[in-house]
Short mmCIF file of N, CA and C in Angstrom, two decimals:
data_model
loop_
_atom_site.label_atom_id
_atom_site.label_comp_id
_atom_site.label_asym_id
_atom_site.label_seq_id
_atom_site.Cartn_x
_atom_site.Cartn_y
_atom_site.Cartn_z
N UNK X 1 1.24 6.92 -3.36
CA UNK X 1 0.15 7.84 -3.60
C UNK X 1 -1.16 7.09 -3.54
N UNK X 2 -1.91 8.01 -2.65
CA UNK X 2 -3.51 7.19 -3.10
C UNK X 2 -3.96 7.52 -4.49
N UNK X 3 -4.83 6.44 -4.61
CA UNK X 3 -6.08 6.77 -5.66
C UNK X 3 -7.33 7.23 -4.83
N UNK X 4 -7.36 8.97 -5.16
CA UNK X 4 -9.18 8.53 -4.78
C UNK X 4 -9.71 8.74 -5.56
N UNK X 5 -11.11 8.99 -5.61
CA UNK X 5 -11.74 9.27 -6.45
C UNK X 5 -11.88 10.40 -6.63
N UNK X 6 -12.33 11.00 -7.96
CA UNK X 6 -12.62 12.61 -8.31
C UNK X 6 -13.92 13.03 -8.67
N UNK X 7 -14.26 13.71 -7.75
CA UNK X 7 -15.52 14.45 -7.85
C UNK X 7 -15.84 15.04 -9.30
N UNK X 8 -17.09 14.42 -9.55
CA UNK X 8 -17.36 15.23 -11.13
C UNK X 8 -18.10 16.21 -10.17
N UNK X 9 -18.20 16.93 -9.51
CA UNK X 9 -19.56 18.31 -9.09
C UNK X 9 -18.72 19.27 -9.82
N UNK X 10 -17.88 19.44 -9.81
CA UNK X 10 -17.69 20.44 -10.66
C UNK X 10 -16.49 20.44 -11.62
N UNK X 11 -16.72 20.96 -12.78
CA UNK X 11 -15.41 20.69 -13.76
C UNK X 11 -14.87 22.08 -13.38
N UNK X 12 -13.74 21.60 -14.07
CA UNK X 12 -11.97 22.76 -14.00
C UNK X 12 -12.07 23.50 -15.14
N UNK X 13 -12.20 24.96 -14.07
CA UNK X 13 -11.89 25.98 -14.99
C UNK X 13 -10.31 26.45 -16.04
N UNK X 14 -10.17 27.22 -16.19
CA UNK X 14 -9.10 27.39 -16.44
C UNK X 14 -7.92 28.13 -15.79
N UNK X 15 -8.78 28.34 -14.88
CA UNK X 15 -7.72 28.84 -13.28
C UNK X 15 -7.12 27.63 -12.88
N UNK X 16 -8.02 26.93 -12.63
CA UNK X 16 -8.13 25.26 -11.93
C UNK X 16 -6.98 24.67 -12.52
N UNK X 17 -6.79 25.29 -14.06
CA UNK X 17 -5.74 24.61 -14.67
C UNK X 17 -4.42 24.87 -14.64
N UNK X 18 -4.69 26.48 -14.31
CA UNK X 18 -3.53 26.64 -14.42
C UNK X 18 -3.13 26.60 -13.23
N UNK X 19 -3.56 26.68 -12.26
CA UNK X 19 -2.82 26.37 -11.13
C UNK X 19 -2.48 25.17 -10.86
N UNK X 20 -3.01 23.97 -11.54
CA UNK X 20 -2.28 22.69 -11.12
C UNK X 20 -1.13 22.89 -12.05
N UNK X 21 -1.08 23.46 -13.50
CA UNK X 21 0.19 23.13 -14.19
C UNK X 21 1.49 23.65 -13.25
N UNK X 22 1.05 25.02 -12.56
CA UNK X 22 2.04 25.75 -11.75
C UNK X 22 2.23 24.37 -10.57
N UNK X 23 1.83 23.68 -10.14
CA UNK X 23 1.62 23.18 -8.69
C UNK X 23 2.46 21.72 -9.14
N UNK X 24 2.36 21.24 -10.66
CA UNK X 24 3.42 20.40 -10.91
C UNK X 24 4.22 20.16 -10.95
N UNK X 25 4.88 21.30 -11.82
CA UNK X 25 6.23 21.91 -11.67
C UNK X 25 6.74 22.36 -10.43
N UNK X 26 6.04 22.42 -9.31
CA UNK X 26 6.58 23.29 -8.01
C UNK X 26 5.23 23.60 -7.31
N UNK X 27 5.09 22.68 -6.08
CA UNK X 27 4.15 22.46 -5.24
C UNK X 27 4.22 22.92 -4.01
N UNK X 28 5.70 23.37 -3.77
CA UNK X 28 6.23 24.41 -2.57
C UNK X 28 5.90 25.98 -2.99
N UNK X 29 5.68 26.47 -3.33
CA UNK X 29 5.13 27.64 -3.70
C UNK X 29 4.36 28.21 -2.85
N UNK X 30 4.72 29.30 -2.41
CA UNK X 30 3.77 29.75 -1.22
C UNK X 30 2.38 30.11 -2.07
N UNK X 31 1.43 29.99 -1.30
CA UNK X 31 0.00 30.81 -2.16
C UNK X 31 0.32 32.25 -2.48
N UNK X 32 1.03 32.87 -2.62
CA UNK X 32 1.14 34.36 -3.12
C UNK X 32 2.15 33.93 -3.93
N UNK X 33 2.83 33.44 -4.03
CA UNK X 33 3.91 32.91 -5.75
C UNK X 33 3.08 32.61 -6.59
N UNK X 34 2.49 31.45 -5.84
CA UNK X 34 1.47 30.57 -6.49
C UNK X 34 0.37 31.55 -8.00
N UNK X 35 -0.21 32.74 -6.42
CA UNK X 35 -1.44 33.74 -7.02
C UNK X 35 -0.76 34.17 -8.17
N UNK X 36 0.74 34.82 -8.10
CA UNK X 36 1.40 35.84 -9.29
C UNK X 36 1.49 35.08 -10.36
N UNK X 37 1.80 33.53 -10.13
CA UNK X 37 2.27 32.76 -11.53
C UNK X 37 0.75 32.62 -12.42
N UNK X 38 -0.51 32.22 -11.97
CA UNK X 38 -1.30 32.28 -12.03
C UNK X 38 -2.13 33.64 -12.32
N UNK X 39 -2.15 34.21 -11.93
CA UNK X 39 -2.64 35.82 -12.26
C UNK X 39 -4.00 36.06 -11.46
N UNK X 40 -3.85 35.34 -10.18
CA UNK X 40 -4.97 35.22 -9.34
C UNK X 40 -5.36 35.68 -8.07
N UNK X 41 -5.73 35.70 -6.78
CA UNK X 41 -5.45 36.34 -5.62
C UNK X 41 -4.78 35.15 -4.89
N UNK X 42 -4.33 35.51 -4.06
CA UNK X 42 -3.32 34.12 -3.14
C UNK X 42 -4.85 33.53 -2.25
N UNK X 43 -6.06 33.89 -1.92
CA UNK X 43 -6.91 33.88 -1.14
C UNK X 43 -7.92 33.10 -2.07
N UNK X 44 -7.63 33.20 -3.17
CA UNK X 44 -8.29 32.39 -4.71
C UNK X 44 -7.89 31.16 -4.56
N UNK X 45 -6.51 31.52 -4.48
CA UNK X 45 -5.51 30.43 -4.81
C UNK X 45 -5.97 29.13 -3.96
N UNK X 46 -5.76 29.63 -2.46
CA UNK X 46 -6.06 28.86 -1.45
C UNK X 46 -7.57 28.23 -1.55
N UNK X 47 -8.90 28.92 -1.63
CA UNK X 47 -10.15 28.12 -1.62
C UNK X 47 -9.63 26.89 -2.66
N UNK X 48 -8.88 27.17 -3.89
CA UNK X 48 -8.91 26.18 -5.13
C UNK X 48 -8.19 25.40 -5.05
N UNK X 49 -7.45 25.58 -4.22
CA UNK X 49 -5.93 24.17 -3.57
C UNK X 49 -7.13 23.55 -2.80
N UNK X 50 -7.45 23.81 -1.58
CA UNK X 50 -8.62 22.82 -0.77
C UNK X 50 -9.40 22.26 -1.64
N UNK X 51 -10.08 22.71 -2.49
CA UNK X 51 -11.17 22.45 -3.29
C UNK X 51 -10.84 20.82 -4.32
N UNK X 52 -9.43 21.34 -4.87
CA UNK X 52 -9.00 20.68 -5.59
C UNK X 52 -8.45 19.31 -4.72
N UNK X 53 -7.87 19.33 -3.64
CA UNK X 53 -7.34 17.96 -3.36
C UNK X 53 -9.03 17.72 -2.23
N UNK X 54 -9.76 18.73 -1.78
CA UNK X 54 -10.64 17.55 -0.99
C UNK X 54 -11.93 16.58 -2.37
N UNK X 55 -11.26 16.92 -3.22
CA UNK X 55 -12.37 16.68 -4.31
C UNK X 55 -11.33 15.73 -5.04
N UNK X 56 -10.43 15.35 -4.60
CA UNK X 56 -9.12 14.56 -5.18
C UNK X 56 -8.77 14.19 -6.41
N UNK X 57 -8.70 15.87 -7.19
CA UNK X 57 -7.86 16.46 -8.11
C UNK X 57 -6.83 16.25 -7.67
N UNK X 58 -5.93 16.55 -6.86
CA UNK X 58 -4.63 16.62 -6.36
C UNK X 58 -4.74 15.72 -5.53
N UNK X 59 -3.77 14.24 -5.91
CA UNK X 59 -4.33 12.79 -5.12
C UNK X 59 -2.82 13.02 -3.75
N UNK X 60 -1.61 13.74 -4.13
CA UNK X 60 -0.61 13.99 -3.22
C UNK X 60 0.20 14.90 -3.03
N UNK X 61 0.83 15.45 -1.96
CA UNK X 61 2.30 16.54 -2.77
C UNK X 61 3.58 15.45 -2.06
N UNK X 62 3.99 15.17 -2.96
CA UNK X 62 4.69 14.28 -2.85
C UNK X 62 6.82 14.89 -3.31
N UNK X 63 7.51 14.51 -2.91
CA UNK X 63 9.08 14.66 -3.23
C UNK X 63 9.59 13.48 -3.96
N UNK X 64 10.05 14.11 -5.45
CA UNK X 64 10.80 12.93 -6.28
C UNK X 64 11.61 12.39 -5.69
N UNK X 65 12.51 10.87 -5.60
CA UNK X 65 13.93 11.37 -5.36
C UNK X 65 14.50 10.68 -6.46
N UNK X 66 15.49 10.91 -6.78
CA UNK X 66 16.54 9.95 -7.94
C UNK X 66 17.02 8.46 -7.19
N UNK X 67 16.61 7.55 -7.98
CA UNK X 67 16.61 6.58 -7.52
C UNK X 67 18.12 5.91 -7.21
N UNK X 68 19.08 6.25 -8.15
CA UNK X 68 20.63 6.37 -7.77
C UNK X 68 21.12 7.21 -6.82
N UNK X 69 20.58 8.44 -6.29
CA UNK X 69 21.07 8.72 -5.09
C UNK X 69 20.59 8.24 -3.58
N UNK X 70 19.98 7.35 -3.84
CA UNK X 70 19.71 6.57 -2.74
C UNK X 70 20.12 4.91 -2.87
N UNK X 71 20.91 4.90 -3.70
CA UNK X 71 21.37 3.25 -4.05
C UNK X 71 20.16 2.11 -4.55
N UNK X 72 19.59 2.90 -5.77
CA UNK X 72 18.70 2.02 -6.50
C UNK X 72 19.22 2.45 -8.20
N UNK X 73 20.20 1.47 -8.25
CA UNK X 73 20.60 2.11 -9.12
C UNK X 73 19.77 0.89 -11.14
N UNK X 74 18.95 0.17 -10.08
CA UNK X 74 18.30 -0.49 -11.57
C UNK X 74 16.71 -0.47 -11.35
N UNK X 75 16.39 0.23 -12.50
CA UNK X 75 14.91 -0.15 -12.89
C UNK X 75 14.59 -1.18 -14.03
N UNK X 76 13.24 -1.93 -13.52
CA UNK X 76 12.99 -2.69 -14.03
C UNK X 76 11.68 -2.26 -14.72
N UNK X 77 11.18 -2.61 -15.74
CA UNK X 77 9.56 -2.97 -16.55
C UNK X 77 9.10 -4.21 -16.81
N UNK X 78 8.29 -4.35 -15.81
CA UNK X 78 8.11 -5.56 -15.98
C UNK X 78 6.45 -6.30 -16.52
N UNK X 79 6.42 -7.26 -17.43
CA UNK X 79 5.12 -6.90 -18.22
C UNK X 79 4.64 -8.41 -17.76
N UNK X 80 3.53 -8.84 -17.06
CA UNK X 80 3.22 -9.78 -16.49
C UNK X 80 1.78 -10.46 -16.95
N UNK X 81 1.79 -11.57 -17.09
CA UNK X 81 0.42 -12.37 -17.30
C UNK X 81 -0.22 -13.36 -16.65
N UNK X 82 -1.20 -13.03 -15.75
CA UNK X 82 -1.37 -14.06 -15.36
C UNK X 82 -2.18 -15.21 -15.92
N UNK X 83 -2.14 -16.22 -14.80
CA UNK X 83 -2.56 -17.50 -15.29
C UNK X 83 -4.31 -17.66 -15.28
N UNK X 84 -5.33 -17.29 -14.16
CA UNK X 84 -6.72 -16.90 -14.11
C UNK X 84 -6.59 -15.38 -13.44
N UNK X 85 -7.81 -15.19 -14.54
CA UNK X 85 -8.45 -13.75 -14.32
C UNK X 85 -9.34 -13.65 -13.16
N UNK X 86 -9.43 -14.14 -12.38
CA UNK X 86 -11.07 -14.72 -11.17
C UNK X 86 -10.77 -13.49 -10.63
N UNK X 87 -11.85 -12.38 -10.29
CA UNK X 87 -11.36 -11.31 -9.51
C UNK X 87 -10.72 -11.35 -8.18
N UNK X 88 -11.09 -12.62 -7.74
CA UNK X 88 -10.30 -12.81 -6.22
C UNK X 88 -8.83 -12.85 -6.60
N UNK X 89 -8.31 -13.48 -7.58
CA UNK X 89 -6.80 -13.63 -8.25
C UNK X 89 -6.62 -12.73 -8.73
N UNK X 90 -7.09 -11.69 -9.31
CA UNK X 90 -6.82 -10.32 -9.48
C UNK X 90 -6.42 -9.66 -8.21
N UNK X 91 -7.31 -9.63 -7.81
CA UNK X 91 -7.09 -8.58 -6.27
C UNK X 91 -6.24 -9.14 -5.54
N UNK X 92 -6.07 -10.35 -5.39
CA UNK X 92 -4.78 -10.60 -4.35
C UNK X 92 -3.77 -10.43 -5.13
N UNK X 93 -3.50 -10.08 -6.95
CA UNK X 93 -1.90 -9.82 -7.18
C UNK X 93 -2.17 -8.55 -6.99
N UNK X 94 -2.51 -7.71 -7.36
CA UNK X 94 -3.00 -5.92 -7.12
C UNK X 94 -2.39 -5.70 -5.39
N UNK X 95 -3.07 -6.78 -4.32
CA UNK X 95 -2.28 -6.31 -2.93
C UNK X 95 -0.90 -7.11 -2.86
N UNK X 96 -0.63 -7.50 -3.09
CA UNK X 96 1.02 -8.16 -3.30
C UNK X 96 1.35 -7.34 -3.80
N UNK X 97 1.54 -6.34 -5.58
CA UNK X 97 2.14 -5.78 -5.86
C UNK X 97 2.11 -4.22 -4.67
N UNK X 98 1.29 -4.16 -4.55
CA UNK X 98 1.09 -2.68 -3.41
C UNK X 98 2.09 -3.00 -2.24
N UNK X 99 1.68 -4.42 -1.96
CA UNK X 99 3.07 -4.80 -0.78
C UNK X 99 4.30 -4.70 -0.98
N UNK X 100 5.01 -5.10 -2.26
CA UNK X 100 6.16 -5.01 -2.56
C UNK X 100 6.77 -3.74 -2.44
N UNK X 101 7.86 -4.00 -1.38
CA UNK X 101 8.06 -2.12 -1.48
C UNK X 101 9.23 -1.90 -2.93
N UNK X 102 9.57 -2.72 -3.52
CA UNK X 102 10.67 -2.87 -4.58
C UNK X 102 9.51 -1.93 -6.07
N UNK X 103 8.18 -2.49 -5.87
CA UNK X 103 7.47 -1.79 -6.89
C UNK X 103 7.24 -0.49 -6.73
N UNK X 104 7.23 0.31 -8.03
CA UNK X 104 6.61 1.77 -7.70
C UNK X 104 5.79 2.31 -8.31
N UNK X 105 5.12 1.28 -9.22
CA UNK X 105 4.27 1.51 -10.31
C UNK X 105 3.96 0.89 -10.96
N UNK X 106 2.20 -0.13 -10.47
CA UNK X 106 1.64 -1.04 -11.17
C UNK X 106 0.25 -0.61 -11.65
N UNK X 107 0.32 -0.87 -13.08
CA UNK X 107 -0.88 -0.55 -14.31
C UNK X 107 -1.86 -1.93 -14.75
N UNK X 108 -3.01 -2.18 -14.25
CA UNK X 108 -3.79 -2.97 -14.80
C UNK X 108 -3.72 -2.83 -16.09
N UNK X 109 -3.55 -3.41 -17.12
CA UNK X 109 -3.66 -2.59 -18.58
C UNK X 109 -4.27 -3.98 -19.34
N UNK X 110 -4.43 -3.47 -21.00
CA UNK X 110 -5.12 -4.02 -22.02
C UNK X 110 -3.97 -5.14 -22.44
N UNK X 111 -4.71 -5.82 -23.84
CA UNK X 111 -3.25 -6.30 -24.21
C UNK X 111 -2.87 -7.75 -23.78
N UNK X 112 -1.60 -7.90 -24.78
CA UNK X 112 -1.34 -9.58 -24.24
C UNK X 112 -1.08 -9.42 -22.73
N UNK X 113 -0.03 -8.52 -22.14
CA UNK X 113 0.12 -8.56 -20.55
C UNK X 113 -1.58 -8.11 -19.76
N UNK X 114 -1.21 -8.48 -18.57
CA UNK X 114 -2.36 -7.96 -17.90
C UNK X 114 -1.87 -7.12 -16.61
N UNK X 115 -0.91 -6.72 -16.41
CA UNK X 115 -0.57 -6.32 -15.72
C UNK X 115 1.28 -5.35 -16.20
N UNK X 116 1.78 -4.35 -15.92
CA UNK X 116 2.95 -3.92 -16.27
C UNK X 116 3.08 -3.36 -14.62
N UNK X 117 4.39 -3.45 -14.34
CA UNK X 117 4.87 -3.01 -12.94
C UNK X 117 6.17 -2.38 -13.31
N UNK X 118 6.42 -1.44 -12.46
CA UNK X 118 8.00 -0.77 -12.53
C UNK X 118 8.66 -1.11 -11.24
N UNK X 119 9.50 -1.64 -10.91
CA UNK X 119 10.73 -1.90 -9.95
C UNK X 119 11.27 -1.09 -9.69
N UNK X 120 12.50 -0.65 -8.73
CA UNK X 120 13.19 -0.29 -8.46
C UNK X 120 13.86 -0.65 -7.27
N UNK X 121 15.52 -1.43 -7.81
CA UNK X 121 16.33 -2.00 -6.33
C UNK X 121 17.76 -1.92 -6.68
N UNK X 122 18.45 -2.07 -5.77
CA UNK X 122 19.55 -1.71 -5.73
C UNK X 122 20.78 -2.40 -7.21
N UNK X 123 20.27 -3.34 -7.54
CA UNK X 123 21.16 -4.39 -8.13
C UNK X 123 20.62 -5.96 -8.98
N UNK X 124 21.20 -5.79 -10.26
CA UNK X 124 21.01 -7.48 -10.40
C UNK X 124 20.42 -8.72 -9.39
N UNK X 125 21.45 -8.34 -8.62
CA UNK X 125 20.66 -9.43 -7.27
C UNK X 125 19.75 -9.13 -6.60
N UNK X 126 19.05 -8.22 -6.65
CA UNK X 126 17.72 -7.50 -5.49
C UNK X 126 16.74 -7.69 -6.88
N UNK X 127 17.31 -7.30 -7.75
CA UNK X 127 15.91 -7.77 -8.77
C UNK X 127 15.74 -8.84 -9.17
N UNK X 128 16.80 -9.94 -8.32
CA UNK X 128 16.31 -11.82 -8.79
C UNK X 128 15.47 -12.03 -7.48
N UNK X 129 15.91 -11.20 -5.97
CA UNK X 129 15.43 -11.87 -5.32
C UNK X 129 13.91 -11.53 -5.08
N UNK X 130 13.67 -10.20 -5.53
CA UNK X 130 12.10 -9.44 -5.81
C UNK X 130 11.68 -10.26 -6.63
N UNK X 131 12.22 -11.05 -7.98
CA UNK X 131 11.47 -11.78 -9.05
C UNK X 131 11.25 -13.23 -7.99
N UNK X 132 11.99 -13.95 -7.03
CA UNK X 132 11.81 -14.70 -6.55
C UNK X 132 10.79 -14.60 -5.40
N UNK X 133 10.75 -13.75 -4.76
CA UNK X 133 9.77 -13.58 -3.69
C UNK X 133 8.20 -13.16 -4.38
N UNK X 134 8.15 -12.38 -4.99
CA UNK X 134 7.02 -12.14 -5.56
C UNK X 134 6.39 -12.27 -6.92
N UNK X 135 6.92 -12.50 -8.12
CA UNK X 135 6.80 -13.44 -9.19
C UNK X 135 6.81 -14.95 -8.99
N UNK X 136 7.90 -15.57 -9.31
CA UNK X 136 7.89 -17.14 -9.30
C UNK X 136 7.05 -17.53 -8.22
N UNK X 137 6.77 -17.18 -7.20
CA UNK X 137 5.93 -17.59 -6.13
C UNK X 137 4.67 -18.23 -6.21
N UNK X 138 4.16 -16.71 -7.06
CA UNK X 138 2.79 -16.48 -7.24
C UNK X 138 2.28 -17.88 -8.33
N UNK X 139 1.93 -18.67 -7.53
CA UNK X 139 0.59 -19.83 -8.33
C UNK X 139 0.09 -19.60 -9.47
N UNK X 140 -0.50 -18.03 -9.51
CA UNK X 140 -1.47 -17.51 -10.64
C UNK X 140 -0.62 -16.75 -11.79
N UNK X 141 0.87 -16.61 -11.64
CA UNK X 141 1.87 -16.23 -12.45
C UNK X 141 1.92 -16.80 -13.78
N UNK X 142 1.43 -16.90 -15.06
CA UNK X 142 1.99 -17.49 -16.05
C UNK X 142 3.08 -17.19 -16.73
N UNK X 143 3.75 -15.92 -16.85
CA UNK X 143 5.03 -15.34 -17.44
C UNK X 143 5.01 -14.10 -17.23
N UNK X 144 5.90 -13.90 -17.07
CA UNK X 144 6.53 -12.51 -16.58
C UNK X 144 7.76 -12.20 -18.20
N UNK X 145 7.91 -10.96 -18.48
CA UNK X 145 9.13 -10.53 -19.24
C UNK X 145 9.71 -9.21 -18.44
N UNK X 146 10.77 -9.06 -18.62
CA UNK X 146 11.54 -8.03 -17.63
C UNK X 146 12.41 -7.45 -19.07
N UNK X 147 11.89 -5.90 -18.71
CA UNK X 147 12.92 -5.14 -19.76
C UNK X 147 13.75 -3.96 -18.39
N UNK X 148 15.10 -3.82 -18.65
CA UNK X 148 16.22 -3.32 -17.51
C UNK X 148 16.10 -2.04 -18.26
N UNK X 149 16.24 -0.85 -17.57
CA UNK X 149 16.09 0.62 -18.11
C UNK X 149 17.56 0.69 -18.30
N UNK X 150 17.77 1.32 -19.71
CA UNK X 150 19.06 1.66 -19.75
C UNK X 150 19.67 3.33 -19.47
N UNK X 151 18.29 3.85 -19.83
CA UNK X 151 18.71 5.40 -19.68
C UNK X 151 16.87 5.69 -20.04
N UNK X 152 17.15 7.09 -18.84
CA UNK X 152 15.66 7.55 -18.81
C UNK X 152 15.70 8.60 -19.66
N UNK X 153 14.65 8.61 -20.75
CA UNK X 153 14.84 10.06 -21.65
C UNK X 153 13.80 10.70 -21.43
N UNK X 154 12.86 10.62 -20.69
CA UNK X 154 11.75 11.36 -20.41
C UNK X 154 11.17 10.94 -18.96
N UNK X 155 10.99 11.58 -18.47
CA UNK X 155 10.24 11.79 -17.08
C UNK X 155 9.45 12.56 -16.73
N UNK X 156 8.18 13.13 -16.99
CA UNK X 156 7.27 13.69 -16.49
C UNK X 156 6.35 13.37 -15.58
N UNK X 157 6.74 13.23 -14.50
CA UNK X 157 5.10 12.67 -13.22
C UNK X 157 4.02 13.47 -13.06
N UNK X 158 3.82 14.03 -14.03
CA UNK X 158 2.57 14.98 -14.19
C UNK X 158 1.12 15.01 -15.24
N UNK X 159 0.33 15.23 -15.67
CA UNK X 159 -0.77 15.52 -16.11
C UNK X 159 -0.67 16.71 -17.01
N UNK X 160 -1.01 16.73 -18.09
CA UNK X 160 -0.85 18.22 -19.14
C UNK X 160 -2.48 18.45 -18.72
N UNK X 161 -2.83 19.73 -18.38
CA UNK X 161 -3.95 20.03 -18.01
C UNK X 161 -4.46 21.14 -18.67
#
């Protein structure tokens, strides 16, 4: 998914809202489902879908998949620190992690880590050789901790709006 940026010109009504909550849950929705769930015109609907992603409210429409039905059957969390902060050493781990196609979700964050990433690969051994290719590598790496998902109890990829 990109990041873009979001237009402050105009804030979200409460149409605005409710049509993204509808559009979370179910983004295939024709604009006339869309209008009824919403209580809106399908012709409403549509100016506020454009509106909303060219103003990048809506950054993708994207398809989950389960990561075990495609033979990824381990996730990783992985909470990372590096060694200098220099923004050039920032930004080159930020495009490494974007490179890694094993990652699917890296958070600049606060805190002793400076970085948290989520994995996803097939096996014990795909997550030594991802920790070897792109952790231990990295020069600017000072420690890494790896927590293995044992069971997902919540999953929401969405925004309460």
């Amino acid at each position: 998914m990109m990041d873009k940026p979001r237009s402050t010109a105009q804030p979200l009504d409460d149409l605005d809202r409710r049509i993204l909550a509808v559009m979370q849950q179910d983004n295939r929705l024709s604009f006339a489902d869309l209008a009824e769930r919403v209580g809106s015109s399908a012709a409403s609907c549509v100016r506020r879908v454009k509106r909303l992603r060219d103003a990048g409210v809506i950054l993708a429409d994207i398809t989950l998949v389960d990561p075990r039905a495609v033979g990824k059957s381990l996730t990783a969390v992985i909470n990372i620190e590096l060694e200098a902060e220099r923004r050039d050493l920032v930004d080159a781990f930020k495009r490494q992690m974007r490179d890694a196609p094993e990652v699917t979700q890296c958070y600049m964050v606060t805190g002793e880590a400076d970085f948290v990433v989520v994995v996803t690969v097939e096996d014990i051994t795909a997550f030594e050789a991802f920790t070897q290719k792109w952790l231990y590598a990295n020069p600017n790496l000072r420690k890494f901790r790896s927590m293995i998902m044992l069971d997902r109890v919540k999953f929401e990829p969405r925004v309460a709006v």
